[in-house]
Coordinates of C-alpha atoms in Angstrom, one line a residue:
Chain A
X1 CA -55.1 -37.7 -13.4
X2 CA -52.4 -37.0 -16.2
X3 CA -48.9 -38.3 -15.5
X4 CA -45.9 -36.1 -16.5
X5 CA -42.3 -36.9 -16.1
X6 CA -39.6 -34.2 -16.4
X7 CA -36.1 -35.1 -17.1
X8 CA -33.1 -32.7 -16.5
X9 CA -29.9 -32.4 -14.5
X10 CA -30.7 -29.2 -12.7
X11 CA -32.6 -30.0 -9.5
X12 CA -33.7 -26.7 -8.7
X13 CA -35.3 -26.2 -12.2
X14 CA -37.2 -29.6 -12.4
X15 CA -38.4 -28.9 -8.7
X16 CA -39.8 -25.5 -9.7
X17 CA -41.3 -26.8 -12.8
X18 CA -42.9 -29.6 -11.1
X19 CA -44.4 -27.6 -8.4
X20 CA -45.9 -25.4 -11.3
X21 CA -47.4 -28.2 -13.1
X22 CA -48.7 -29.5 -9.9
X23 CA -50.8 -26.4 -9.1
X24 CA -52.6 -27.2 -12.4
X25 CA -53.7 -30.7 -11.3
X26 CA -50.8 -32.8 -13.0
X27 CA -49.1 -35.8 -11.5
X28 CA -45.4 -35.1 -11.9
X29 CA -42.4 -37.2 -11.4
X30 CA -38.8 -36.1 -12.0
X31 CA -35.7 -37.8 -13.0
X32 CA -32.2 -36.4 -13.2
X33 CA -30.5 -39.0 -15.5
X34 CA -31.7 -40.9 -18.6
X35 CA -31.3 -44.2 -16.9
X36 CA -33.6 -43.1 -13.9
X37 CA -36.0 -41.6 -16.5
X38 CA -36.2 -44.9 -18.4
X39 CA -37.2 -46.8 -15.2
X40 CA -40.0 -44.4 -14.6
X41 CA -41.4 -44.6 -18.1
X42 CA -41.2 -48.4 -17.8
X43 CA -43.1 -48.5 -14.5
X44 CA -45.5 -45.5 -14.7
X45 CA -46.0 -45.2 -18.5
X46 CA -46.5 -41.4 -18.2
X47 CA -48.7 -39.4 -20.6
X48 CA -46.1 -36.9 -21.2
X49 CA -42.2 -36.5 -21.1
X50 CA -40.5 -33.3 -20.9
X51 CA -36.7 -33.8 -21.4
X52 CA -33.4 -31.9 -22.2
X53 CA -30.9 -33.9 -24.3
X54 CA -27.8 -32.0 -23.2
X55 CA -27.4 -34.0 -20.1
X56 CA -23.9 -35.1 -19.1
X57 CA -23.0 -38.7 -20.2
X58 CA -26.3 -38.9 -22.0
X59 CA -27.1 -39.8 -25.5
X60 CA -30.5 -38.0 -26.1
X61 CA -31.4 -39.8 -29.3
X62 CA -30.6 -43.0 -28.0
X63 CA -32.9 -42.3 -24.8
X64 CA -35.6 -41.2 -27.1
X65 CA -35.5 -44.2 -29.2
X66 CA -35.5 -46.5 -26.1
X67 CA -38.3 -44.5 -24.4
X68 CA -40.6 -44.9 -27.3
X69 CA -40.0 -48.6 -27.5
X70 CA -40.8 -48.9 -24.0
X71 CA -43.9 -46.5 -24.1
X72 CA -44.9 -45.6 -27.7
X73 CA -48.0 -43.9 -26.5
X74 CA -46.2 -41.4 -24.6
X75 CA -45.8 -37.9 -25.9
X76 CA -42.4 -36.4 -25.8
X77 CA -41.7 -32.7 -25.4
X78 CA -37.9 -31.4 -25.9
X79 CA -37.2 -28.5 -23.7
X80 CA -33.7 -27.3 -24.2
X81 CA -31.4 -24.3 -24.5
X82 CA -29.6 -25.7 -27.4
X83 CA -30.9 -24.4 -30.7
X84 CA -28.9 -26.1 -33.1
X85 CA -31.3 -26.7 -36.0
X86 CA -29.8 -29.8 -37.4
X87 CA -30.1 -31.6 -33.9
X88 CA -33.6 -30.4 -33.4
X89 CA -34.5 -31.7 -36.8
X90 CA -33.1 -35.0 -35.8
X91 CA -35.3 -35.2 -32.7
X92 CA -38.3 -34.2 -34.7
X93 CA -37.8 -37.0 -37.1
X94 CA -37.3 -39.3 -34.1
X95 CA -40.8 -38.4 -32.9
X96 CA -40.5 -35.6 -30.6
X97 CA -43.9 -33.8 -30.7
X98 CA -43.0 -30.3 -29.5
X99 CA -40.0 -28.3 -29.0
X100 CA -39.6 -25.5 -26.5
X101 CA -36.6 -23.4 -25.8
X102 CA -35.3 -22.5 -22.4
X103 CA -36.1 -20.0 -20.8
X104 CA -39.5 -21.5 -20.9
X105 CA -42.5 -19.6 -21.6
X106 CA -44.8 -21.3 -18.9
X107 CA -48.1 -20.2 -20.5
X108 CA -47.2 -21.7 -23.7
X109 CA -46.1 -24.9 -22.1
X110 CA -49.5 -25.1 -20.3
X111 CA -51.4 -24.5 -23.4
X112 CA -49.4 -27.0 -25.4
X113 CA -49.7 -29.7 -22.7
X114 CA -53.4 -29.1 -22.6
X115 CA -54.0 -29.2 -26.2
X116 CA -51.6 -32.3 -26.7
X117 CA -53.3 -34.3 -24.1
X118 CA -56.8 -33.5 -25.1
X119 CA -56.1 -35.2 -28.4
X120 CA -54.7 -38.3 -26.8
Chain B
X1 CA 31.5 14.9 -59.3
X2 CA 32.4 12.0 -61.5
X3 CA 35.7 11.0 -59.9
X4 CA 33.9 10.6 -56.6
X5 CA 31.1 8.6 -58.3
X6 CA 33.7 6.4 -59.9
X7 CA 35.7 5.8 -56.7
X8 CA 32.2 4.8 -54.8
X9 CA 31.2 2.6 -57.6
X10 CA 34.6 0.7 -57.8
X11 CA 34.7 0.4 -54.1
X12 CA 31.2 -1.3 -54.2
X13 CA 32.3 -3.3 -57.1
X14 CA 35.3 -4.4 -55.1
X15 CA 33.2 -5.2 -51.9
X16 CA 30.8 -7.2 -53.8
X17 CA 33.3 -9.1 -55.3
X18 CA 34.4 -10.5 -51.9
X19 CA 32.0 -13.3 -52.4
X20 CA 33.4 -15.2 -49.4
X21 CA 32.1 -12.5 -47.0
X22 CA 28.8 -12.2 -48.9
X23 CA 27.9 -16.0 -48.6
X24 CA 29.2 -16.0 -45.1
X25 CA 26.8 -13.4 -44.0
X26 CA 24.0 -15.1 -45.9
X27 CA 24.8 -18.4 -44.0
X28 CA 24.8 -16.5 -40.7
X29 CA 21.4 -15.2 -41.5
X30 CA 20.3 -18.7 -42.5
X31 CA 21.4 -19.8 -39.2
X32 CA 19.5 -16.9 -37.4
X33 CA 16.4 -17.8 -39.2
X34 CA 16.5 -21.3 -37.4
X35 CA 16.3 -19.6 -33.9
X36 CA 14.2 -16.7 -34.9
X37 CA 11.0 -15.9 -33.0
X38 CA 8.2 -17.7 -34.7
X39 CA 6.2 -14.9 -36.3
X40 CA 5.9 -14.4 -39.8
X41 CA 6.0 -10.7 -39.7
X42 CA 9.0 -10.6 -37.8
X43 CA 10.8 -13.1 -40.0
X44 CA 9.8 -11.0 -43.2
X45 CA 11.1 -7.6 -41.4
X46 CA 14.3 -9.3 -40.3
X47 CA 14.8 -10.6 -43.7
X48 CA 14.4 -7.1 -45.2
X49 CA 16.6 -5.5 -42.6
X50 CA 19.4 -8.1 -43.4
X51 CA 19.5 -7.5 -47.1
X52 CA 19.3 -3.7 -46.7
X53 CA 22.2 -3.7 -44.3
X54 CA 24.3 -6.4 -46.0
X55 CA 23.9 -6.7 -49.6
X56 CA 22.1 -3.4 -50.1
X57 CA 20.0 -3.7 -53.1
X58 CA 17.8 -0.5 -54.0
X59 CA 14.9 -2.3 -52.6
X60 CA 13.8 -5.5 -50.8
X61 CA 10.3 -6.8 -50.3
X62 CA 8.7 -9.8 -48.9
X63 CA 5.1 -10.8 -50.1
X64 CA 3.1 -13.5 -48.6
X65 CA 0.1 -15.4 -49.7
X66 CA -3.2 -14.3 -48.3
X67 CA -5.7 -17.3 -48.6
X68 CA -8.7 -15.0 -48.3
X69 CA -7.9 -13.0 -51.2
X70 CA -6.0 -15.3 -53.4
X71 CA -3.3 -12.6 -53.6
X72 CA 0.2 -11.9 -52.4
X73 CA 0.4 -9.1 -49.8
X74 CA 3.4 -6.9 -49.1
X75 CA 4.4 -7.5 -45.5
X76 CA 7.8 -6.2 -45.1
X77 CA 9.7 -3.7 -47.6
X78 CA 12.4 -1.2 -47.9
X79 CA 13.1 1.3 -50.8
X80 CA 9.6 0.3 -52.5
X81 CA 7.4 3.1 -53.3
X82 CA 3.9 1.5 -53.3
X83 CA 3.3 -0.1 -49.9
X84 CA -0.1 -1.4 -50.8
X85 CA 1.0 -3.4 -53.7
X86 CA -0.7 -6.9 -54.0
X87 CA 0.2 -9.4 -56.5
X88 CA -2.5 -11.7 -57.8
X89 CA -1.8 -15.5 -57.9
X90 CA -3.1 -16.1 -61.3
X91 CA -0.4 -14.2 -63.3
X92 CA 2.1 -15.8 -65.7
X93 CA 4.7 -14.6 -63.4
X94 CA 3.5 -16.3 -60.3
X95 CA 2.5 -19.4 -62.0
X96 CA 5.9 -19.8 -63.3
X97 CA 7.5 -19.3 -59.9
X98 CA 5.3 -21.7 -58.3
X99 CA 5.8 -24.2 -61.3
X100 CA 9.6 -24.0 -61.6
X101 CA 10.5 -22.8 -58.2
X102 CA 13.3 -20.9 -59.9
X103 CA 14.5 -17.4 -59.3
X104 CA 13.4 -15.0 -62.1
X105 CA 14.9 -12.1 -63.2
X106 CA 12.6 -9.1 -64.3
X107 CA 14.1 -8.8 -67.6
X108 CA 13.3 -12.4 -68.6
X109 CA 11.5 -12.4 -71.9
X110 CA 9.9 -15.7 -71.4
X111 CA 8.4 -16.2 -68.0
X112 CA 6.9 -12.6 -67.6
X113 CA 4.5 -10.7 -69.7
X114 CA 5.5 -7.3 -70.9
X115 CA 2.8 -5.7 -68.7
X116 CA 4.1 -7.5 -65.5
X117 CA 7.7 -6.6 -66.4
X118 CA 7.0 -2.8 -66.7
X119 CA 5.0 -3.0 -63.5
X120 CA 7.9 -4.6 -61.7
X121 CA 10.5 -2.3 -63.2
X122 CA 8.4 0.6 -62.2
X123 CA 8.8 -0.7 -58.5
X124 CA 12.7 -1.1 -59.1
X125 CA 12.6 -4.9 -58.7
X126 CA 15.2 -7.0 -60.5
X127 CA 15.0 -10.3 -59.0
X128 CA 11.9 -12.4 -57.8
X129 CA 12.8 -15.2 -55.6
X130 CA 10.0 -17.9 -54.9
X131 CA 9.6 -19.1 -51.3
X132 CA 8.3 -22.6 -51.7
X133 CA 7.5 -24.7 -48.8
X134 CA 6.2 -28.2 -49.7
X135 CA 5.6 -27.2 -53.3
X136 CA 3.3 -24.5 -51.9
X137 CA 4.4 -21.0 -53.1
X138 CA 3.8 -19.5 -49.8
X139 CA 5.4 -16.0 -50.6
X140 CA 8.1 -14.2 -52.8
X141 CA 11.2 -12.3 -52.0
X142 CA 12.0 -9.3 -54.4
X143 CA 15.3 -7.6 -54.7
X144 CA 16.0 -4.3 -56.4
X145 CA 19.3 -3.5 -58.3
X146 CA 22.5 -4.3 -56.6
X147 CA 24.3 -1.1 -55.3
X148 CA 26.8 -1.5 -57.8
X149 CA 24.6 -1.4 -60.5
X150 CA 25.7 -4.9 -61.7
X151 CA 23.6 -7.7 -62.5
X152 CA 22.9 -10.6 -60.2
X153 CA 25.4 -13.3 -61.3
X154 CA 24.7 -17.0 -61.5
X155 CA 26.7 -17.5 -58.3
X156 CA 24.6 -14.9 -56.6
X157 CA 21.4 -16.7 -57.6
X158 CA 22.9 -19.9 -56.4
X159 CA 23.4 -18.4 -53.1
X160 CA 19.9 -16.6 -52.8
X161 CA 18.5 -19.9 -53.9
X162 CA 19.7 -21.8 -50.9
X163 CA 18.6 -18.9 -48.7
X164 CA 15.0 -19.0 -50.1
X165 CA 14.9 -22.5 -49.0
X166 CA 15.8 -21.8 -45.3
X167 CA 13.4 -18.7 -45.4
X168 CA 10.4 -20.9 -46.9
X169 CA 10.7 -23.4 -44.0
X170 CA 10.9 -20.6 -41.3
X171 CA 7.9 -18.7 -42.8
X172 CA 6.1 -22.0 -43.1
X173 CA 6.8 -23.0 -39.5
X174 CA 5.8 -19.5 -38.3
X175 CA 2.4 -19.7 -40.3
X176 CA 1.7 -23.3 -38.8
X177 CA 2.3 -22.0 -35.4
X178 CA 0.0 -19.0 -36.0
X179 CA -2.9 -21.3 -37.2
X180 CA -2.5 -23.7 -34.3
X181 CA -2.6 -20.6 -31.9
X182 CA -5.7 -19.3 -33.7
X183 CA -7.4 -22.8 -33.6
X184 CA -6.8 -23.1 -30.0
X185 CA -8.2 -19.6 -29.4
X186 CA -11.3 -20.5 -31.3
X187 CA -11.7 -23.7 -29.5
X188 CA -11.4 -22.1 -26.2
X189 CA -14.0 -19.5 -27.2
X190 CA -16.3 -22.2 -28.1
X191 CA -15.8 -24.0 -24.8
X192 CA -16.5 -20.8 -22.8
X193 CA -19.5 -20.0 -25.0
X194 CA -21.0 -23.3 -24.1
X195 CA -20.2 -23.0 -20.4
X196 CA -21.9 -19.6 -20.4
X197 CA -24.9 -21.0 -22.2
X198 CA -25.2 -23.6 -19.3
X199 CA -24.0 -21.6 -16.3
X200 CA -26.0 -18.6 -17.0
X201 CA -28.9 -20.1 -19.0
X202 CA -29.9 -22.6 -16.1
X203 CA -30.1 -19.9 -13.5
X204 CA -32.1 -17.8 -15.7
X205 CA -34.4 -20.6 -16.4
X206 CA -35.1 -21.3 -12.8
X207 CA -35.6 -17.5 -12.2
X208 CA -38.1 -17.3 -15.1
X209 CA -40.2 -20.5 -13.8
X210 CA -40.3 -19.1 -10.1
X211 CA -41.5 -15.7 -11.2
X212 CA -43.8 -16.9 -13.8
X213 CA -45.3 -19.4 -11.7
X214 CA -46.4 -16.7 -9.2
X215 CA -47.7 -14.4 -11.9
X216 CA -49.7 -17.0 -13.6
X217 CA -51.2 -18.3 -10.6
X218 CA -52.1 -14.9 -9.5
X219 CA -53.6 -14.2 -13.0
X220 CA -55.8 -17.4 -13.0
X221 CA -57.2 -16.5 -9.5
X222 CA -55.5 -19.6 -8.0
X223 CA -53.9 -17.4 -5.2
X224 CA -57.4 -16.7 -3.8
X225 CA -57.7 -20.2 -2.2
X226 CA -54.2 -20.2 -0.6
X227 CA -53.8 -18.7 3.0
X228 CA -51.8 -15.6 3.6
X229 CA -49.0 -17.9 5.4
X230 CA -48.9 -20.0 2.3
X231 CA -48.5 -17.1 0.0
X232 CA -45.8 -15.5 2.2
X233 CA -43.9 -18.8 2.1
X234 CA -44.2 -19.0 -1.5
X235 CA -42.8 -15.6 -2.0
X236 CA -40.0 -16.2 0.5
X237 CA -39.0 -19.4 -1.5
X238 CA -39.1 -17.5 -4.8
X239 CA -36.9 -14.6 -3.5
X240 CA -34.4 -17.1 -2.1
X241 CA -34.2 -19.1 -5.2
X242 CA -33.9 -16.1 -7.5
X243 CA -31.2 -14.6 -5.4
X244 CA -29.1 -17.7 -5.3
X245 CA -29.5 -18.1 -9.1
X246 CA -28.4 -14.5 -9.6
X247 CA -25.4 -15.2 -7.4
X248 CA -24.5 -18.1 -9.8
X249 CA -24.7 -15.9 -12.8
X250 CA -22.5 -13.4 -11.1
X251 CA -19.8 -15.9 -10.2
X252 CA -19.7 -17.3 -13.8
X253 CA -19.5 -13.7 -15.2
X254 CA -16.6 -12.9 -12.9
X255 CA -14.7 -16.1 -13.7
X256 CA -15.5 -15.7 -17.4
X257 CA -14.2 -12.1 -17.3
X258 CA -11.0 -13.2 -15.6
X259 CA -10.4 -16.0 -18.1
X260 CA -11.0 -13.7 -21.1
X261 CA -9.1 -10.8 -19.9
X262 CA -6.6 -9.4 -22.5
X263 CA -3.1 -10.5 -21.9
X264 CA -2.4 -8.0 -19.2
X265 CA 1.2 -7.1 -19.0
X266 CA 2.8 -9.6 -16.7
X267 CA 5.5 -8.2 -14.4
X268 CA 8.0 -10.9 -13.5
X269 CA 10.0 -10.3 -10.7
X270 CA 11.5 -11.8 -7.7
X271 CA 8.7 -12.6 -5.4
X272 CA 9.3 -13.4 -1.7
X273 CA 7.2 -16.7 -1.7
X274 CA 6.7 -16.8 2.1
X275 CA 5.3 -13.4 2.1
X276 CA 3.0 -14.2 -1.1
X277 CA 1.7 -17.4 0.9
X278 CA 1.0 -15.5 4.1
X279 CA -0.9 -12.8 2.4
X280 CA -3.0 -15.2 0.5
X281 CA -3.8 -17.0 3.5
X282 CA -4.9 -13.9 5.3
X283 CA -7.3 -13.1 2.5
X284 CA -8.8 -16.7 2.7
X285 CA -9.2 -16.4 6.5
X286 CA -10.8 -13.0 6.2
X287 CA -13.2 -14.2 3.7
X288 CA -14.0 -17.2 6.1
X289 CA -12.9 -19.6 3.4
X290 CA -10.4 -20.9 5.7
X291 CA -10.6 -21.8 9.3
X292 CA -7.7 -20.8 11.5
X293 CA -6.0 -24.1 12.4
X294 CA -6.6 -26.0 9.2
X295 CA -3.5 -24.7 7.3
X296 CA 0.2 -25.5 8.1
X297 CA 3.1 -24.0 6.5
X298 CA 6.3 -26.1 5.9
X299 CA 9.2 -24.1 4.5
X300 CA 12.4 -26.2 3.8
X301 CA 14.0 -23.0 2.7
X302 CA 13.2 -19.6 3.5
X303 CA 13.4 -16.8 2.7
X304 CA 13.1 -17.9 -0.9
X305 CA 12.2 -15.9 -4.0
X306 CA 10.3 -17.2 -7.2
X307 CA 10.4 -15.4 -10.6
X308 CA 6.7 -14.5 -11.1
X309 CA 4.3 -11.9 -11.3
X310 CA 3.3 -11.2 -7.7
X311 CA -0.3 -10.8 -8.1
X312 CA -0.8 -13.8 -10.3
X313 CA 1.2 -16.0 -7.9
X314 CA -1.0 -15.0 -5.1
X315 CA -3.9 -15.8 -7.4
X316 CA -2.6 -19.2 -8.0
X317 CA -2.1 -19.9 -4.5
X318 CA -5.5 -18.4 -3.7
X319 CA -7.3 -20.8 -6.0
X320 CA -5.4 -23.8 -5.0
X321 CA -5.8 -23.3 -1.3
X322 CA -9.5 -22.6 -1.8
X323 CA -9.8 -25.8 -3.7
X324 CA -8.0 -27.8 -0.8
X325 CA -10.3 -26.2 1.7
X326 CA -13.4 -27.5 -0.2
X327 CA -11.9 -30.9 -0.3
X328 CA -11.5 -31.3 3.2
X329 CA -14.5 -29.4 4.3
X330 CA -16.5 -32.5 5.2
X331 CA -14.0 -34.4 7.2
X332 CA -12.3 -31.4 8.8
X333 CA -8.9 -32.5 7.4
X334 CA -5.7 -30.4 7.0
X335 CA -4.0 -28.3 4.4
X336 CA -0.1 -28.0 4.1
X337 CA 1.7 -25.4 1.9
X338 CA 5.3 -26.5 1.5
X339 CA 8.1 -24.6 -0.1
X340 CA 11.6 -26.0 -1.2
X341 CA 14.1 -25.8 -3.8
X342 CA 14.7 -28.7 -6.3
X343 CA 17.9 -29.9 -8.2
X344 CA 17.1 -27.7 -11.3
X345 CA 17.4 -24.5 -9.1
X346 CA 13.8 -24.1 -9.2
X347 CA 11.5 -23.1 -6.3
X348 CA 8.7 -25.6 -5.7
X349 CA 5.6 -24.8 -3.8
X350 CA 3.1 -27.7 -2.9
X351 CA -0.5 -27.2 -1.7
X352 CA -1.4 -30.7 0.0
X353 CA -4.8 -31.7 1.4
X354 CA -5.7 -34.8 2.9
X355 CA -9.3 -34.7 1.8
X356 CA -11.3 -37.0 -0.7
X357 CA -8.7 -37.1 -3.6
X358 CA -9.6 -37.8 -7.2
X359 CA -9.8 -40.9 -9.3
X360 CA -7.7 -40.9 -12.3
X361 CA -10.4 -39.7 -14.8
X362 CA -11.0 -36.7 -12.9
X363 CA -7.3 -36.0 -12.3
X364 CA -6.6 -36.2 -15.8
X365 CA -9.3 -33.5 -16.8
X366 CA -8.7 -31.4 -13.8
X367 CA -7.2 -28.3 -15.7
X368 CA -9.9 -28.4 -18.4
X369 CA -12.1 -25.4 -18.5
X370 CA -15.7 -25.9 -17.2
X371 CA -14.7 -29.5 -16.0
X372 CA -16.1 -29.8 -12.5
X373 CA -17.3 -32.6 -10.4
X374 CA -19.1 -30.2 -8.1
X375 CA -23.0 -30.0 -8.3
X376 CA -24.6 -27.5 -10.4
X377 CA -24.2 -24.0 -9.0
X378 CA -21.4 -25.0 -6.6
X379 CA -18.4 -24.6 -9.1
X380 CA -17.7 -23.2 -12.3
X381 CA -15.0 -25.5 -13.5
X382 CA -12.7 -22.4 -14.5
X383 CA -10.8 -22.0 -11.2
X384 CA -8.0 -24.6 -12.1
X385 CA -8.2 -23.9 -15.9
X386 CA -7.2 -20.3 -14.8
X387 CA -4.5 -21.4 -12.6
X388 CA -2.9 -23.4 -15.4
X389 CA -3.0 -20.5 -17.6
X390 CA -1.6 -18.3 -15.3
X391 CA 1.2 -20.8 -14.4
X392 CA 2.2 -21.1 -17.9
X393 CA 2.2 -17.3 -18.6
X394 CA 4.6 -17.1 -15.6
X395 CA 6.9 -19.5 -17.1
X396 CA 6.2 -22.2 -14.4
X397 CA 5.0 -25.7 -14.3
X398 CA 2.2 -27.3 -12.2
X399 CA 1.4 -31.0 -11.6
X400 CA -1.2 -32.9 -9.6
X401 CA -1.0 -36.0 -7.8
X402 CA -4.2 -37.7 -6.0
X403 CA -5.2 -40.7 -4.3
X404 CA -8.9 -41.2 -3.6
X405 CA -9.6 -41.1 0.0
X406 CA -6.0 -40.1 0.7
X407 CA -5.7 -36.6 -0.6
X408 CA -4.4 -34.2 -3.3
X409 CA -1.1 -32.4 -3.9
X410 CA -0.6 -29.6 -6.5
X411 CA 3.0 -28.9 -7.0
X412 CA 4.1 -25.5 -8.6
X413 CA 7.7 -24.9 -9.9
X414 CA 9.1 -21.6 -10.9
X415 CA 12.6 -20.3 -11.4
X416 CA 13.8 -18.9 -8.3
X417 CA 16.4 -19.1 -5.6
X418 CA 17.4 -18.0 -1.9
X419 CA 17.0 -14.4 -1.1

């Protein structure tokens, strides 16, 4: 079973997203802070991490760098409301595989996840 | 009638020879400049009015540099025919003014091109006075012929030079003030925009996910294997979550609208503080935000008035007491509203709660827009920012004191007195 980790500070949002992905057979963990997320990544080595970088007191790029060190084979998808092109480019350079803007297109997310995990 | 004309001209000549009054009047104007309202247009207009009523040239005009067009725009004038006249900064004349900082007469043969001279003579301008602030030519002051038809003397030029210095400084200060106000406004708009993106974006995201989940599951035929009860429970959850998200959006929209409201006319008057407090508490109790016994009033002086806008004072109190109610909610604490007068002749109103208090890092940022320690969806962070803006607009002061686990006190101070 494929493991997914969702990182965001809005609890209703990540719970809803978790329930959705669960319906399609994914095992989903949630984290509300980058430190919590790094712990889960270290322990579980999830296949996929969905994260937003605009969390309070969070250095998104720092988190991604550390996460990739701990678990390089994990696929990272950035899901964010912020469409500042320069920042998105930086995240792509740091190794984010896919970017989705909020509000999420759930069908597209499902399709992308399926495709990305198939290649793995 | 030649005799009348002669007499009028002689009188004017005589009047203008009273150099002492002339300079005295200019010195008074220079002093006024220091205390003038910080607004460029106002200063320019006052300058024009001053010249037209005291020295009375045929015309007076103030041009100010426009950095967007690189030209000098006419912002105040009297006696000038062409109100749309703009002067380019690349002309020989303007360069000479900027470079030398000296007053130029329009009949100068060296510092102006003949084309410029003709144009200026057409407008009736005799004297061009540069307004230099920190070597930057921020504008020019133009004067037409003297009433007596005489030339401006070297003494006149000297006096006008002094005036131009004071005028330049005033205009520069006004400009800096405007620039800073603009920058503050833009920063505020930026903050509000980010706050909206977050406070509206997230609820919308949640609504989208809940609704889309249901739609996709139904489409994929995945609803078929669920029982009717499960489906109804799911629908119920969707409705609840969507409604509460909608509520969040409604809340932030209202708060931002209040925040961004154009400066409504504030009516400052003598407001009975006791009555304002009672009315506010009544509203809070009615809206079930406040329990009956939780609030205590302590009036050291009564009746007392504060100089403020009645509606805004009540809004300020409403926001502060509502916050206090939230702070004590968990432990069933108490709120005290006290009224007193201080040594400065001000009325002070304190809203005191014995709730959880705030650590220093929170206390320092408590009036910042969108700063909130509440969970997402439980507070927008605009309540206290609004309070601060309203207090400032009503020419009052506000300060906050707080100790963790002991409580918080907000102190308001307004001009006021005993009724």
